[in-house]
Tab-separated table of C-alpha atoms in Angstrom:
chain	number	residue	atom	x	y	z
A	1	MET	CA	16.844	-6.428	-37.144
A	2	LYS	CA	13.322	-6.810	-38.494
A	3	LYS	CA	12.337	-9.000	-35.503
A	4	LEU	CA	13.681	-6.401	-33.062
A	5	LEU	CA	11.650	-3.659	-34.748
A	6	VAL	CA	8.500	-5.801	-34.565
A	7	ILE	CA	9.086	-6.503	-30.860
A	8	VAL	CA	9.677	-2.804	-30.059
A	9	LEU	CA	6.528	-1.801	-31.965
A	10	ALA	CA	4.506	-4.491	-30.190
A	11	ILE	CA	5.690	-3.258	-26.787
A	12	CYS	CA	4.938	0.377	-27.692
A	13	THR	CA	1.455	-0.591	-28.911
A	14	LEU	CA	0.806	-2.520	-25.701
A	15	LEU	CA	1.913	0.382	-23.508
A	16	MET	CA	-0.143	2.917	-25.465
A	17	SER	CA	-3.274	0.773	-25.223
A	18	THR	CA	-2.926	0.336	-21.455
A	19	ASN	CA	-4.761	2.951	-19.427
A	20	PHE	CA	-2.018	3.869	-16.926
A	21	VAL	CA	-1.540	7.353	-15.553
A	22	TRP	CA	2.139	7.894	-14.782
A	23	ALA	CA	1.698	11.246	-13.032
A	24	GLU	CA	2.651	11.736	-9.407
A	25	SER	CA	-0.027	10.985	-6.843
A	26	ASP	CA	-1.664	13.626	-4.689
A	27	GLU	CA	-0.692	14.007	-1.066
A	28	ILE	CA	-2.740	14.892	1.980
A	29	GLU	CA	-0.820	16.398	4.866
A	30	ILE	CA	-2.290	17.138	8.275
A	31	SER	CA	-0.171	18.776	10.958
A	32	PHE	CA	-0.838	20.052	14.461
A	33	LYS	CA	0.497	20.304	17.980
A	34	ILE	CA	-1.135	18.610	20.951
A	35	GLY	CA	-3.387	21.094	22.734
A	36	ASP	CA	-3.824	23.357	19.685
A	37	GLU	CA	-7.365	23.808	18.474
A	38	THR	CA	-6.203	24.322	14.888
A	39	LEU	CA	-5.207	21.608	12.433
A	40	ASN	CA	-3.399	22.460	9.229
A	41	ILE	CA	-4.820	20.352	6.397
A	42	ASN	CA	-2.943	20.893	3.124
A	43	GLY	CA	-2.234	24.496	4.107
A	44	ASN	CA	-5.775	25.252	5.314
A	45	GLU	CA	-6.387	25.921	8.996
A	46	VAL	CA	-9.352	24.095	10.524
A	47	LYS	CA	-10.612	24.704	14.079
A	48	VAL	CA	-11.328	21.517	16.019
A	49	VAL	CA	-11.772	20.167	19.521
A	50	LYS	CA	-8.205	20.096	20.848
A	51	PRO	CA	-6.375	16.796	20.352
A	52	PHE	CA	-5.015	15.397	23.614
A	53	VAL	CA	-2.938	12.504	24.939
A	54	VAL	CA	-4.146	9.700	27.231
A	55	ASN	CA	-1.593	7.117	28.383
A	56	GLY	CA	0.700	7.977	25.483
A	57	VAL	CA	-2.066	7.772	22.861
A	58	THR	CA	-3.053	10.882	20.887
A	59	LEU	CA	-6.821	11.262	20.500
A	60	VAL	CA	-8.117	13.405	17.632
A	61	PRO	CA	-11.537	14.408	16.259
A	62	ILE	CA	-12.717	11.536	14.080
A	63	ARG	CA	-14.661	13.418	11.417
A	64	VAL	CA	-12.065	16.054	10.489
A	65	ILE	CA	-9.200	13.563	10.228
A	66	SER	CA	-11.189	10.885	8.381
A	67	GLU	CA	-12.905	13.214	5.942
A	68	ALA	CA	-9.580	14.886	5.098
A	69	PHE	CA	-8.617	11.489	3.606
A	70	GLY	CA	-11.949	11.189	1.812
A	71	ALA	CA	-13.426	8.619	4.197
A	72	GLU	CA	-17.120	8.425	5.038
A	73	VAL	CA	-18.080	8.679	8.707
A	74	ALA	CA	-21.394	7.339	10.044
A	75	TRP	CA	-22.624	7.645	13.640
A	76	ASN	CA	-24.946	5.095	15.283
A	77	GLY	CA	-26.484	6.716	18.373
A	78	GLU	CA	-28.068	3.505	19.688
A	79	GLU	CA	-24.757	1.607	19.673
A	80	ARG	CA	-22.703	4.730	20.398
A	81	SER	CA	-20.462	3.662	17.543
A	82	ALA	CA	-18.806	5.297	14.555
A	83	THR	CA	-18.139	3.527	11.268
A	84	LEU	CA	-15.455	4.764	8.891
A	85	LYS	CA	-15.294	3.650	5.275
A	86	TYR	CA	-12.261	4.405	3.166
A	87	LYS	CA	-11.785	2.584	-0.129
A	88	ASP	CA	-11.685	-1.107	0.861
A	89	VAL	CA	-11.227	-0.509	4.622
A	90	GLU	CA	-14.092	-0.362	7.126
A	91	ILE	CA	-13.430	0.525	10.758
A	92	LYS	CA	-16.063	0.394	13.489
A	93	LEU	CA	-15.307	2.021	16.852
A	94	PHE	CA	-17.372	2.004	20.037
A	95	ILE	CA	-17.340	4.847	22.564
A	96	GLY	CA	-15.688	3.760	25.815
A	97	SER	CA	-14.495	0.429	24.387
A	98	LYS	CA	-11.003	-0.633	23.387
A	99	GLU	CA	-12.536	-3.214	21.061
A	100	ALA	CA	-12.875	-2.176	17.419
A	101	LEU	CA	-13.649	-3.926	14.153
A	102	VAL	CA	-11.438	-3.573	11.087
A	103	ASP	CA	-13.050	-5.201	8.069
A	104	GLY	CA	-15.137	-7.276	10.479
A	105	LYS	CA	-12.174	-8.548	12.505
A	106	GLU	CA	-11.860	-7.647	16.182
A	107	THR	CA	-8.900	-5.460	17.090
A	108	ILE	CA	-7.850	-4.073	20.467
A	109	LEU	CA	-7.079	-0.342	20.712
A	110	ARG	CA	-4.515	1.105	23.096
A	111	GLU	CA	-7.144	3.659	24.225
A	112	ALA	CA	-10.917	3.778	23.828
A	113	PRO	CA	-12.670	6.484	21.809
A	114	VAL	CA	-14.384	9.165	23.916
A	115	ILE	CA	-16.787	12.035	23.345
A	116	VAL	CA	-15.590	15.554	24.206
A	117	SER	CA	-17.824	18.587	23.550
A	118	SER	CA	-20.106	16.480	21.303
A	119	THR	CA	-17.082	15.359	19.231
A	120	THR	CA	-15.896	11.767	18.970
A	121	MET	CA	-12.165	11.574	19.711
A	122	VAL	CA	-10.269	8.514	18.464
A	123	PRO	CA	-6.692	7.152	18.562
A	124	LEU	CA	-4.798	8.943	15.790
A	125	ARG	CA	-2.320	6.220	14.783
A	126	PHE	CA	-4.971	3.511	14.685
A	127	ILE	CA	-7.158	5.429	12.247
A	128	THR	CA	-4.486	6.922	10.021
A	129	GLU	CA	-2.324	3.816	9.753
A	130	ASN	CA	-5.355	1.664	8.859
A	131	PHE	CA	-5.963	4.159	6.043
A	132	GLY	CA	-2.369	3.763	4.865
A	133	ALA	CA	-1.005	7.090	6.136
A	134	ASP	CA	2.276	7.761	7.914
A	135	VAL	CA	2.405	9.541	11.282
A	136	LYS	CA	5.514	11.398	12.403
A	137	TYR	CA	6.231	13.186	15.660
A	138	ASP	CA	8.900	15.870	16.045
A	139	GLY	CA	9.973	15.858	19.698
A	140	GLU	CA	11.669	19.256	19.440
A	141	THR	CA	8.693	21.170	18.028
A	142	LYS	CA	6.006	18.830	19.462
A	143	GLN	CA	4.536	18.761	15.939
A	144	ILE	CA	2.556	15.765	14.648
A	145	THR	CA	2.415	15.322	10.882
A	146	ILE	CA	0.262	12.813	9.020
A	147	VAL	CA	0.998	12.206	5.356
A	148	LYS	CA	-1.172	10.157	3.013
A	149	GLN	CA	-0.343	9.520	-0.624
A	150	ILE	CA	-3.537	9.439	-2.684
A	151	ALA	CA	-3.074	7.568	-5.956
A	152	ASN	CA	-4.822	9.075	-8.973
A	153	THR	CA	-7.433	7.012	-10.813
A	154	ASN	CA	-5.732	4.229	-12.787
A	155	SER	CA	-2.377	5.150	-11.321
A	156	ILE	CA	0.374	2.563	-11.486
A	157	LYS	CA	0.049	2.458	-7.666
A	158	ASP	CA	-3.403	0.883	-8.146
A	159	PHE	CA	-1.926	-2.225	-9.819
């Protein structure tokens, strides 16, 4: 019995000294309909250049979508490229090119990024799924919903 008590106390001490946060993670949700100029980001409406579809690929404004996740967006005018940095993922896209770089490795996009009304439009699924988000489409309502779980600092999801 004494050994069991020692083991239980040792486990409790170990768990108390570990810096885990067991709380639920935060969630980012973005929803919109193709052709609407308003995105709903966590209940807040944001006006944007209207998302549209090209050959079955939804193109969305890069900055609004990326920054909603907390990503950094940098534009290089000489290269006509945009670089996105989110945690340990770096994506580099080139206007008019289906070639992109993800963490330095070449990847082929289904559609090339374009500029519309001075806004860079990029393939939605490519960006969001590389950031670890889920994209869902409701055929009845024509609603697109992107959901990203954001783990809190030192969350169990980080380990």
